[in-house]
Amino acid sequence: VFPSKPAKVFLYLQPQNIKYARADSVSVTVSLEHGINTITKLTDFRQQDNEINMETFMEEKPTFSLTIKQDDLDDIEKFTSTPLKLILYERVLSDTNEVDFADRKKEAPVRKAAAYGYVDLMQFFTKRRSHSALDTFLYPLDVSWATDSCKITWDVYSLMPIMREVNFSNVIFVGLTSLFNIEDTISENCDDLIVELSFHSKDPIEEETYEKIFICRYAGFTKQIISEQTNFYKWENLKDPQLQNYKSLGIYSDIHFSIDNLFSNVLCTEDVDFKFDDIDMDEDYALICNSMHRFILTDRIHVDLEKHLVCDKHDIIVEIYKDSEPETVLLQGFIDLSLFMYPGVVDCSFAVELKPPMRTSLTLSRYSRSSANQKTVHSENSLNEIVNKTMFTIINVCMKLPITEPAGDLNEAFNVHKVKCNIFKDCWKRTVKRKKAFVCLVNGNVEYYCQPNGSAAMGHYGAILDIKNVSGDSRFQLGILRYGYRMLEDKEFEEALDAFQFASKSDDNQLIANVGKAKALYFLNHLKEAEQYFSEATCFTIYLPNNWAYLALINLRLGETYKALQCWKYAHLEPDILIHEEILSELANVDIESIPLCIDPKEPNF
């Protein structure tokens, strides 16, 4: 019997709304790009591009699809450290210095990248079908030329789950901050520098020959005063030398660090004095990178990694070379991984001494993804150089869970019903594994009474959803209802639906939960289910005009014109009560031409 081929899952992205102030004065397009996976634009027109044209956006909101093999590790890896790129282009005339003024009238506008952003799709790699609204921001590439950011609201969904059998067991972030005390001969031409991390065998596999397995690389260094750098990690794979987007907020991740504590609690290369106290943060320069890679481990890979670390046959080699001369290693250092075999260790900052390498031979493993075989070269001159300061780099390695814990499912490890998107977004924010529901409720209530419109209370209330076996306790319902309606306001409809499903298990709040659940389902475009819960809400002995107005709107969209008119009549039994602006706004978006005006009064069954 031949093994069955993995099912292909289509992940769809459709922009629902785009806000960009400059679109009124210039021609604007937004391009979707991914360096590894193919993007397909589903459109009625024969266009091969993957772009959103702002001029025709309201006429046709294009849908884009990504084909992902279900449970396929290679496809998972494609999106682990490489989000979907969003690049906003404006069509502008060339610089006046380049073209004579008389010729500018004949000149065709050129496309110039103005803003940059991304969509991290890993939150949709779950064992259930995805459907959620998502807001993304594109930030200016050059604030001296264009200062406006762009906001895009997406509808993201899949008709099948991307994951079925594979379990995500751990998430690892590897971040590189800066290179310190680097010699002028290297630092003055830092644009060309590459830092590469690889697993490196401690013992030679042959005489003077060591195995090396590529992990990741970093580029795009800039020479800056240490205290003037930003404190956010960038996505290394989103850096684009052509766009020069290194300073744009559009490539920043949600992970940050403290510049003041850069040298605190670091593990240093053994028997090396780094003299951190001699570094003047406000005067001294460093080669700044501040970039990270993300690795997501399945349960099997988690087990394999633990086995390799237990055997203690590899460390990590840090190598620095020029991109133009990849075979010549300028500096190197080593990281001892044995620390991660201690129980409870999840994150470490390593201060790694960098020195010119000794002459050795490195044999790349067949599993290596490195692009070139490197020769470490060490000259007599470098041996005789006297380095007054220790050259070093700071590398952070952080895991969601200790590698020594049994491999399992992140859902179970974090005691949640589903993997929250922030599990993939951050690591250095500490997550309490099992919060006490009552503590969350009390903290939420305190924050809510101090600042009802703030977000602090919502964080505590939302944490209650992550705790199993408490949904039947009526004491938690009020906090969850507050959270659910706040999620509706923030257009986090999937999260709102979870909250109202939690709250609906208590009879005391059935009406409020049903109305909230119906609204969430409506905005997720599940019209039939939304109608069911709005209808159930009419069975209570309380008149809710907006409830009937929603039923009218849903039936209108479903083509049930007669039922829509009947519901609209019930919504106006008390004419002094105004219909909510949100419903009127939705009615304004209904295509009038698609509504049948011929009404059959015998249609009922209503």
Coordinates of C-alpha atoms in Angstrom, one line a residue:
V1 CA 0.0 0.0 0.0
F2 CA 1.4 3.3 -1.0
P3 CA 1.4 6.1 1.6
S4 CA -1.3 8.7 0.9
K5 CA -0.2 12.1 -0.3
P6 CA -0.7 14.9 2.2
A7 CA -3.8 16.9 1.6
K8 CA -3.4 20.4 0.1
V9 CA -4.9 23.2 2.2
F10 CA -5.6 26.6 0.8
L11 CA -5.2 29.5 3.2
Y12 CA -7.2 32.5 1.9
L13 CA -6.5 36.2 2.6
Q14 CA -8.9 38.8 1.5
P15 CA -8.4 42.5 2.4
Q16 CA -11.6 44.0 3.7
N17 CA -10.5 47.6 4.3
I18 CA -7.4 49.7 3.6
K19 CA -6.6 53.1 5.1
Y20 CA -3.8 55.1 3.6
A21 CA -4.1 58.9 3.6
R22 CA -1.8 59.4 0.6
A23 CA -3.9 57.2 -1.6
D24 CA -6.1 60.2 -2.4
S25 CA -3.2 62.0 -4.2
V26 CA -1.0 59.2 -5.6
S27 CA -1.4 55.8 -7.3
V28 CA -0.9 53.1 -4.7
T29 CA -0.5 49.3 -4.9
V30 CA 0.2 46.8 -2.1
S31 CA 2.3 43.7 -3.1
L32 CA 2.1 40.4 -1.3
E33 CA 5.4 38.4 -1.4
H34 CA 6.9 35.3 0.2
G35 CA 10.4 34.2 -0.7
I36 CA 9.6 30.5 -0.6
N37 CA 5.8 29.8 -1.0
T38 CA 3.8 30.7 -4.1
I39 CA 1.0 33.2 -3.7
T40 CA -2.0 33.0 -6.1
K41 CA -4.3 35.9 -6.8
L42 CA -7.9 34.8 -7.3
T43 CA -9.5 37.4 -9.6
D44 CA -12.0 37.7 -12.4
F45 CA -9.4 39.5 -14.5
R46 CA -6.4 37.9 -16.2
Q47 CA -3.7 39.5 -14.0
Q48 CA -0.6 37.6 -13.0
D49 CA 0.5 40.0 -10.2
N50 CA -0.1 39.6 -6.5
E51 CA -1.0 43.2 -5.8
I52 CA -3.9 45.1 -4.4
N53 CA -4.6 48.2 -6.5
M54 CA -6.1 51.0 -4.4
E55 CA -7.8 52.6 -7.4
T56 CA -9.9 49.5 -8.1
F57 CA -10.1 48.1 -4.6
M58 CA -13.7 49.0 -3.9
E59 CA -14.8 47.5 -7.2
E60 CA -13.1 44.2 -6.5
K61 CA -11.5 43.2 -3.3
P62 CA -9.1 40.5 -4.5
T63 CA -8.6 37.2 -2.6
F64 CA -5.1 35.6 -2.4
S65 CA -4.4 32.0 -1.6
L66 CA -1.4 30.1 -0.3
T67 CA -1.2 26.3 -0.9
I68 CA 0.1 24.5 2.2
K69 CA 0.5 20.7 2.5
Q70 CA -1.3 19.4 5.6
D71 CA 1.2 18.3 8.3
D72 CA 4.1 18.9 5.9
L73 CA 7.3 19.8 7.9
D74 CA 8.9 21.6 4.9
D75 CA 5.9 23.8 4.4
I76 CA 5.7 24.5 8.2
E77 CA 9.4 25.5 8.1
K78 CA 8.7 27.9 5.2
F79 CA 6.5 30.1 7.4
T80 CA 8.3 29.6 10.8
S81 CA 10.9 32.3 10.3
T82 CA 9.6 34.0 7.2
P83 CA 6.3 35.9 7.5
L84 CA 4.3 37.1 4.5
K85 CA 5.7 40.4 3.2
L86 CA 3.5 43.4 2.5
I87 CA 5.1 46.2 0.4
L88 CA 3.3 49.4 -0.4
Y89 CA 4.3 51.1 -3.7
E90 CA 3.6 54.6 -4.9
R91 CA 3.8 55.7 -8.5
V92 CA 5.8 58.9 -8.6
L93 CA 7.9 60.9 -11.1
S94 CA 11.7 60.5 -11.0
D95 CA 13.8 63.0 -9.1
T96 CA 14.1 66.3 -10.8
N97 CA 17.9 66.1 -10.7
E98 CA 17.8 63.1 -12.9
V99 CA 15.5 64.4 -15.7
D100 CA 15.2 67.7 -17.4
F101 CA 12.1 69.6 -16.5
A102 CA 11.0 69.7 -20.2
D103 CA 11.1 65.9 -20.4
R104 CA 9.1 65.3 -17.2
K105 CA 5.8 65.7 -19.0
K106 CA 6.6 62.8 -21.2
E107 CA 8.0 60.7 -18.4
A108 CA 6.0 57.7 -17.1
P109 CA 5.8 57.5 -13.3
V110 CA 8.0 54.9 -11.6
R111 CA 7.2 52.6 -8.8
K112 CA 8.7 53.5 -5.4
A113 CA 8.4 51.4 -2.2
A114 CA 6.9 53.6 0.5
A115 CA 5.9 51.3 3.3
Y116 CA 6.5 47.8 4.6
G117 CA 4.8 45.3 6.9
Y118 CA 4.1 41.6 7.3
V119 CA 1.5 39.0 8.2
D120 CA 2.7 36.2 10.6
L121 CA 0.7 33.2 9.4
M122 CA 1.8 30.7 12.1
Q123 CA -1.2 31.4 14.2
F124 CA -3.3 29.7 11.5
F125 CA -1.4 26.5 11.7
T126 CA -3.9 24.8 14.0
K127 CA -6.0 21.6 14.1
R128 CA -9.2 23.4 13.2
R129 CA -10.4 25.5 10.3
S130 CA -9.3 29.1 10.6
H131 CA -11.5 32.1 10.2
S132 CA -10.6 35.4 11.8
A133 CA -10.2 39.1 11.1
L134 CA -6.7 40.5 11.3
D135 CA -5.3 44.0 11.3
T136 CA -1.8 44.7 9.9
F137 CA 0.2 47.9 9.7
L138 CA 2.6 48.9 7.0
Y139 CA 5.2 51.5 8.2
P140 CA 7.1 54.1 6.2
L141 CA 10.5 53.0 4.7
D142 CA 11.8 56.6 4.6
V143 CA 10.1 59.0 7.0
S144 CA 11.7 62.0 5.3
W145 CA 9.8 61.2 2.1
A146 CA 6.5 59.7 3.3
T147 CA 5.4 59.6 7.0
D148 CA 2.0 57.9 6.7
S149 CA 1.4 54.3 7.8
C150 CA -1.1 52.0 6.2
K151 CA -3.7 49.8 8.0
I152 CA -5.1 46.8 6.2
T153 CA -7.9 44.6 7.7
W154 CA -7.9 41.1 6.4
D155 CA -10.3 38.2 6.4
V156 CA -8.2 35.1 6.8
Y157 CA -9.7 31.6 6.5
S158 CA -9.1 28.0 5.5
L159 CA -11.7 25.4 4.7
M160 CA -9.6 22.6 6.2
P161 CA -7.2 22.5 9.2
I162 CA -3.5 22.9 8.2
M163 CA -2.5 20.6 11.0
R164 CA -4.0 17.2 11.7
E165 CA -1.5 14.7 13.2
V166 CA 1.6 16.9 13.8
N167 CA 1.9 18.5 17.3
F168 CA 3.9 21.7 17.9
S169 CA 5.9 21.0 21.0
N170 CA 8.2 24.0 21.5
V171 CA 9.1 27.4 20.0
I172 CA 12.7 28.6 20.0
F173 CA 13.9 32.2 19.3
V174 CA 17.5 32.9 18.5
G175 CA 18.4 36.6 18.7
L176 CA 21.7 38.4 18.0
T177 CA 22.0 41.9 19.4
S178 CA 25.4 43.4 18.4
L179 CA 29.1 42.9 17.9
F180 CA 31.2 44.7 20.4
N181 CA 34.8 46.0 20.4
I182 CA 35.3 44.9 16.8
E183 CA 38.6 46.0 15.2
D184 CA 38.4 49.0 12.9
T185 CA 39.6 47.0 9.9
I186 CA 36.4 44.9 10.2
S187 CA 33.9 47.5 11.6
E188 CA 34.6 50.2 9.0
N189 CA 33.1 48.0 6.3
C190 CA 30.3 46.3 8.2
D191 CA 27.7 46.4 5.4
D192 CA 29.2 43.2 4.0
L193 CA 29.5 41.3 7.3
I194 CA 27.7 38.0 7.9
V195 CA 27.3 36.2 11.2
E196 CA 26.6 32.5 10.8
L197 CA 25.5 30.0 13.5
S198 CA 26.0 26.3 13.1
F199 CA 26.1 23.1 15.2
H200 CA 29.7 22.1 15.4
S201 CA 31.1 18.7 16.4
K202 CA 33.4 18.9 19.5
D203 CA 35.5 16.0 18.3
P204 CA 36.9 15.7 14.7
I205 CA 35.2 13.1 12.5
E206 CA 38.5 12.7 10.8
E207 CA 41.9 14.2 11.4
E208 CA 41.5 18.0 11.7
T209 CA 38.0 17.8 10.2
Y210 CA 34.9 18.8 12.1
E211 CA 31.2 18.4 11.2
K212 CA 29.2 21.6 10.8
I213 CA 25.4 21.8 10.5
F214 CA 24.0 25.2 9.5
I215 CA 21.4 26.9 11.8
C216 CA 20.9 30.5 10.7
R217 CA 22.7 33.7 9.6
Y218 CA 22.5 37.4 10.3
A219 CA 23.3 40.4 8.1
G220 CA 22.6 44.1 7.7
F221 CA 24.9 45.5 10.5
T222 CA 25.1 49.2 11.2
K223 CA 27.7 51.0 13.3
Q224 CA 25.9 53.0 16.0
I225 CA 26.4 54.3 19.5
I226 CA 25.2 51.6 21.8
S227 CA 22.6 53.6 23.7
E228 CA 21.0 55.0 20.5
Q229 CA 19.9 51.6 19.2
T230 CA 16.2 50.5 19.3
N231 CA 15.3 47.8 21.8
F232 CA 13.2 45.6 19.4
Y233 CA 14.3 42.5 17.6
K234 CA 13.7 42.5 13.8
W235 CA 12.8 39.6 11.7
E236 CA 16.1 38.7 10.0
N237 CA 14.4 37.1 7.0
L238 CA 12.4 40.3 6.4
K239 CA 15.5 42.4 5.9
D240 CA 15.8 43.6 2.2
P241 CA 19.0 45.2 1.0
Q242 CA 17.3 46.6 -2.1
L243 CA 14.6 48.3 -0.1
Q244 CA 17.0 49.2 2.8
N245 CA 14.2 48.6 5.3
Y246 CA 16.5 48.0 8.2
K247 CA 15.2 51.0 10.1
S248 CA 11.5 50.5 9.3
L249 CA 9.1 49.5 12.0
G250 CA 7.6 47.2 9.4
I251 CA 10.2 44.4 10.1
Y252 CA 10.1 44.7 13.9
S253 CA 8.8 41.7 15.9
D254 CA 6.9 41.7 19.2
I255 CA 10.1 40.8 21.1
H256 CA 12.1 43.5 22.8
F257 CA 15.0 43.7 25.3
S258 CA 16.4 46.2 27.8
I259 CA 19.4 48.2 26.5
D260 CA 20.3 49.1 30.1
N261 CA 20.4 45.4 31.1
L262 CA 22.2 44.3 27.9
F263 CA 25.2 42.9 29.9
S264 CA 23.2 41.7 32.9
N265 CA 22.7 38.0 33.7
V266 CA 24.8 36.9 30.7
L267 CA 26.7 33.6 30.5
C268 CA 30.3 34.4 29.5
T269 CA 32.9 32.4 27.6
E270 CA 34.9 30.6 30.3
D271 CA 38.0 32.3 31.7
V272 CA 37.4 35.5 29.7
D273 CA 37.2 39.0 31.2
F274 CA 34.8 41.0 29.1
K275 CA 35.2 44.2 31.1
F276 CA 31.6 45.2 30.7
D277 CA 32.1 48.1 33.2
D278 CA 34.6 49.7 30.8
I279 CA 32.0 50.0 28.0
D280 CA 30.4 53.5 27.8
M281 CA 26.9 53.0 26.4
D282 CA 26.7 56.7 25.5
E283 CA 30.1 57.0 23.8
D284 CA 31.2 53.6 22.5
Y285 CA 30.1 52.2 19.1
A286 CA 29.0 48.7 18.3
L287 CA 27.9 46.9 15.1
I288 CA 24.1 46.7 15.7
C289 CA 22.0 43.9 14.4
N290 CA 19.1 43.2 16.8
S291 CA 17.6 40.5 14.7
M292 CA 16.0 37.1 15.4
H293 CA 15.1 33.8 13.9
R294 CA 12.2 31.6 15.1
F295 CA 12.2 27.8 15.1
I296 CA 9.1 25.7 15.9
L297 CA 9.7 22.2 17.1
T298 CA 7.3 19.3 16.5
D299 CA 7.2 16.6 19.2
R300 CA 9.6 14.4 17.2
I301 CA 12.1 17.1 16.6
H302 CA 11.9 18.1 20.2
V303 CA 12.9 14.6 21.3
D304 CA 15.7 14.4 18.7
L305 CA 17.2 17.7 19.9
E306 CA 17.1 16.6 23.5
K307 CA 19.0 13.4 22.5
H308 CA 21.7 15.4 20.7
L309 CA 22.1 17.7 23.7
V310 CA 22.3 14.8 26.1
C311 CA 25.1 13.3 24.1
D312 CA 27.0 16.6 24.4
K313 CA 28.8 16.0 21.1
H314 CA 28.0 19.4 19.5
D315 CA 28.3 23.1 20.5
I316 CA 27.4 26.1 18.4
I317 CA 30.0 27.8 16.4
V318 CA 29.7 31.5 15.7
E319 CA 31.5 32.6 12.5
I320 CA 32.0 36.1 11.0
Y321 CA 32.9 36.6 7.4
K322 CA 32.3 39.0 4.5
D323 CA 29.6 38.2 2.1
S324 CA 32.0 39.0 -0.7
E325 CA 34.5 36.5 0.7
P326 CA 32.5 33.7 2.3
E327 CA 35.4 31.3 2.4
T328 CA 37.5 33.5 4.7
V329 CA 36.4 33.4 8.3
L330 CA 37.5 36.6 10.2
L331 CA 36.3 35.8 13.7
Q332 CA 34.7 32.9 15.5
G333 CA 33.4 31.9 18.9
F334 CA 31.6 29.0 20.6
I335 CA 28.5 28.5 22.7
D336 CA 28.2 25.5 25.1
L337 CA 24.7 24.1 25.0
S338 CA 25.0 21.8 28.0
L339 CA 23.2 24.4 30.2
F340 CA 19.9 23.6 28.5
M341 CA 20.1 20.2 30.0
Y342 CA 19.4 21.6 33.5
P343 CA 15.8 21.5 34.6
G344 CA 13.7 24.6 34.0
V345 CA 16.1 26.4 31.8
V346 CA 14.2 28.3 29.0
D347 CA 16.2 31.4 28.1
C348 CA 19.9 32.4 28.2
S349 CA 22.0 35.3 27.1
F350 CA 25.5 34.3 26.0
A351 CA 28.4 36.7 25.8
V352 CA 30.6 34.9 23.2
E353 CA 34.3 35.8 22.8
L354 CA 35.3 36.3 19.2
K355 CA 38.8 35.5 18.0
P356 CA 40.6 34.9 14.7
P357 CA 40.2 31.2 14.0
M358 CA 42.9 28.6 14.0
R359 CA 43.4 26.7 10.7
T360 CA 41.0 23.7 10.7
S361 CA 38.9 21.9 8.2
L362 CA 35.1 21.8 8.5
T363 CA 33.0 19.2 6.7
L364 CA 29.4 20.3 6.2
S365 CA 26.8 17.7 7.1
R366 CA 24.5 16.5 4.4
Y367 CA 21.7 18.0 6.5
S368 CA 23.3 21.4 6.3
R369 CA 21.5 24.2 4.5
S370 CA 24.6 26.4 4.3
S371 CA 25.2 27.8 0.9
A372 CA 29.0 27.5 0.8
N373 CA 31.9 25.5 2.2
Q374 CA 34.0 27.9 4.3
K375 CA 37.7 27.7 4.9
T376 CA 38.9 29.2 8.1
V377 CA 42.0 31.2 7.4
H378 CA 44.4 32.5 10.0
S379 CA 47.4 34.7 9.1
E380 CA 50.6 35.2 11.0
N381 CA 49.8 39.0 11.3
S382 CA 46.6 38.3 13.2
L383 CA 48.4 36.1 15.6
N384 CA 50.8 38.9 16.5
E385 CA 48.1 41.6 16.8
I386 CA 47.5 42.7 20.4
V387 CA 43.9 43.2 21.1
N388 CA 43.3 45.5 24.1
K389 CA 39.6 44.8 24.3
T390 CA 37.8 41.5 24.1
M391 CA 35.8 41.3 20.9
F392 CA 32.4 39.6 21.6
T393 CA 28.7 39.3 20.7
I394 CA 25.6 38.8 22.7
I395 CA 23.3 36.0 21.5
N396 CA 20.0 35.1 23.2
V397 CA 18.4 31.7 23.0
C398 CA 14.9 31.3 24.4
M399 CA 12.5 28.5 24.4
K400 CA 8.8 28.4 25.3
L401 CA 9.4 25.2 27.4
P402 CA 12.5 23.6 28.8
I403 CA 14.0 21.1 26.4
T404 CA 14.2 18.6 29.3
E405 CA 10.4 18.5 29.6
P406 CA 8.6 15.6 27.8
A407 CA 7.6 16.5 24.2
G408 CA 3.9 17.1 24.0
D409 CA 1.4 19.6 22.6
L410 CA 1.7 23.3 23.3
N411 CA -2.1 23.3 24.0
E412 CA -1.7 20.9 26.9
A413 CA 1.6 22.5 28.1
F414 CA 0.0 25.9 28.4
N415 CA -3.3 24.4 29.7
V416 CA -5.3 26.1 26.9
H417 CA -8.0 24.9 24.6
K418 CA -6.2 26.2 21.6
V419 CA -2.7 27.7 20.9
K420 CA -2.9 31.4 21.2
C421 CA -1.2 33.5 18.5
N422 CA 1.2 35.1 21.1
I423 CA 2.8 31.7 21.8
F424 CA 4.4 32.2 18.4
K425 CA 4.9 35.9 18.7
D426 CA 7.0 36.3 21.9
C427 CA 9.2 34.4 24.2
W428 CA 10.9 36.7 26.6
K429 CA 7.5 37.7 28.0
R430 CA 7.1 35.2 30.8
T431 CA 3.9 33.2 30.7
V432 CA 2.5 31.7 33.8
K433 CA 1.7 28.1 33.0
R434 CA -1.3 27.7 35.2
K435 CA -2.9 30.9 36.5
K436 CA -5.5 30.7 39.2
A437 CA -8.8 31.7 37.8
F438 CA -9.9 33.5 40.9
V439 CA -6.7 35.6 41.1
C440 CA -7.3 36.5 37.4
L441 CA -10.8 37.6 38.2
V442 CA -9.9 39.7 41.2
N443 CA -7.0 41.4 39.4
G444 CA -9.3 42.0 36.4
N445 CA -12.0 43.5 38.6
V446 CA -9.5 45.9 40.3
E447 CA -8.1 47.1 37.0
Y448 CA -11.6 47.4 35.5
Y449 CA -12.9 49.7 38.3
C450 CA -9.7 51.8 38.1
Q451 CA -9.7 52.1 34.3
P452 CA -12.9 50.6 32.6
N453 CA -11.7 51.5 29.1
G454 CA -8.1 50.3 29.6
S455 CA -6.6 47.0 28.4
A456 CA -5.1 45.8 31.7
A457 CA -8.3 44.3 33.0
M458 CA -8.9 42.5 29.7
G459 CA -5.6 40.7 30.0
H460 CA -6.6 39.3 33.3
Y461 CA -10.2 38.4 32.2
G462 CA -8.8 36.8 29.0
A463 CA -6.5 34.6 31.0
I464 CA -9.5 32.9 32.6
L465 CA -10.3 31.4 29.2
D466 CA -7.0 29.6 29.2
I467 CA -7.9 27.6 32.3
K468 CA -9.9 24.5 31.9
N469 CA -12.9 23.3 34.0
V470 CA -14.0 26.7 35.3
S471 CA -16.6 27.6 32.7
G472 CA -19.5 26.2 34.8
D473 CA -18.7 28.6 37.7
S474 CA -21.0 31.6 37.5
R475 CA -18.6 33.8 39.5
F476 CA -16.4 34.2 36.4
Q477 CA -19.2 35.1 33.9
L478 CA -19.3 38.8 34.4
G479 CA -15.5 39.2 33.7
I480 CA -15.7 37.0 30.7
L481 CA -18.7 38.9 29.3
R482 CA -16.8 42.2 29.7
Y483 CA -13.9 40.6 27.8
G484 CA -16.1 39.2 25.1
Y485 CA -17.7 42.6 24.3
R486 CA -14.3 44.3 24.4
M487 CA -13.1 41.7 21.8
L488 CA -16.2 42.6 19.7
E489 CA -15.1 46.3 19.9
D490 CA -11.6 45.4 18.9
K491 CA -12.9 43.2 16.0
E492 CA -11.2 40.1 17.5
F493 CA -14.3 38.0 16.6
E494 CA -12.8 34.5 17.1
E495 CA -11.7 35.5 20.6
A496 CA -15.1 37.1 21.3
L497 CA -16.8 33.9 20.2
D498 CA -14.7 31.8 22.6
A499 CA -15.6 34.2 25.4
F500 CA -19.4 34.0 24.7
Q501 CA -19.3 30.3 24.4
F502 CA -17.6 30.1 27.8
A503 CA -20.2 32.5 29.3
S504 CA -23.3 30.8 27.7
K505 CA -22.8 27.7 29.9
S506 CA -24.3 29.7 32.8
D507 CA -28.1 30.1 32.7
D508 CA -27.9 33.4 34.4
N509 CA -26.2 35.1 31.4
Q510 CA -27.8 33.1 28.6
L511 CA -29.4 36.2 26.9
I512 CA -26.3 38.4 27.0
A513 CA -24.1 35.6 25.9
N514 CA -26.4 34.6 23.0
V515 CA -26.5 38.2 21.7
G516 CA -22.8 38.5 21.9
K517 CA -22.2 35.1 20.3
A518 CA -24.7 36.0 17.5
K519 CA -22.8 39.3 16.8
A520 CA -19.4 37.5 16.6
L521 CA -20.9 34.9 14.3
Y522 CA -22.4 37.6 12.1
F523 CA -19.1 39.4 11.6
L524 CA -17.4 36.1 11.0
N525 CA -19.9 35.7 8.1
H526 CA -21.6 32.7 9.7
L527 CA -25.1 34.1 9.0
K528 CA -27.2 31.0 9.6
E529 CA -25.6 30.4 13.0
A530 CA -25.9 34.1 13.9
E531 CA -29.6 34.0 13.0
Q532 CA -30.1 31.0 15.3
Y533 CA -28.7 32.8 18.3
F534 CA -30.4 36.1 17.6
S535 CA -33.7 34.1 17.3
E536 CA -33.1 32.4 20.6
A537 CA -32.6 35.8 22.2
T538 CA -36.1 36.8 21.2
C539 CA -37.5 34.1 23.4
F540 CA -36.7 36.0 26.6
T541 CA -39.3 38.4 28.2
I542 CA -37.4 41.5 27.2
Y543 CA -37.8 43.6 24.0
L544 CA -34.5 44.2 22.2
P545 CA -35.0 46.3 19.0
N546 CA -31.4 45.9 17.8
N547 CA -31.8 42.2 18.1
W548 CA -34.7 42.3 15.6
A549 CA -32.8 44.7 13.4
Y550 CA -29.9 42.2 13.2
L551 CA -32.4 39.5 12.2
A552 CA -33.7 41.8 9.5
L553 CA -30.2 42.5 8.2
I554 CA -29.3 38.8 8.2
N555 CA -32.4 37.8 6.3
L556 CA -31.9 40.6 3.8
R557 CA -28.4 39.3 3.1
L558 CA -29.8 35.7 2.8
G559 CA -32.4 36.8 0.3
E560 CA -35.3 36.3 2.7
T561 CA -36.9 39.6 1.9
Y562 CA -40.3 39.0 3.5
K563 CA -38.8 37.8 6.7
A564 CA -36.5 40.8 6.7
L565 CA -39.4 43.2 6.4
Q566 CA -41.2 41.4 9.3
C567 CA -38.2 41.6 11.5
W568 CA -37.7 45.3 10.6
K569 CA -41.3 45.9 11.6
Y570 CA -40.6 44.3 15.1
A571 CA -37.5 46.4 15.4
H572 CA -39.6 49.6 15.2
L573 CA -42.4 48.7 17.6
E574 CA -41.1 51.5 19.8
P575 CA -40.2 54.3 17.3
D576 CA -38.5 56.4 20.0
I577 CA -35.7 53.8 20.3
L578 CA -33.0 54.3 17.7
I579 CA -31.4 51.5 15.8
H580 CA -27.7 51.1 16.6
E581 CA -25.3 52.9 14.2
E582 CA -23.4 49.6 13.7
I583 CA -26.4 48.0 12.1
L584 CA -27.2 51.0 10.0
S585 CA -23.6 50.9 8.7
E586 CA -23.9 47.3 7.8
L587 CA -27.2 48.0 6.0
A588 CA -25.5 50.7 4.0
N589 CA -23.0 48.1 2.7
V590 CA -25.7 45.7 1.4
D591 CA -25.9 45.6 -2.4
I592 CA -29.4 47.0 -3.1
E593 CA -29.4 45.7 -6.7
S594 CA -29.0 42.1 -5.4
I595 CA -32.2 42.3 -3.3
P596 CA -35.4 40.8 -4.9
L597 CA -38.1 43.5 -4.7
C598 CA -41.0 41.1 -5.5
I599 CA -42.3 39.9 -2.2
D600 CA -44.4 36.8 -1.7
P601 CA -46.6 37.3 1.4
K602 CA -47.2 33.5 1.5
E603 CA -43.6 32.9 2.1
P604 CA -43.9 32.7 5.9
N605 CA -43.1 29.7 8.0
F606 CA -41.7 32.5 10.2

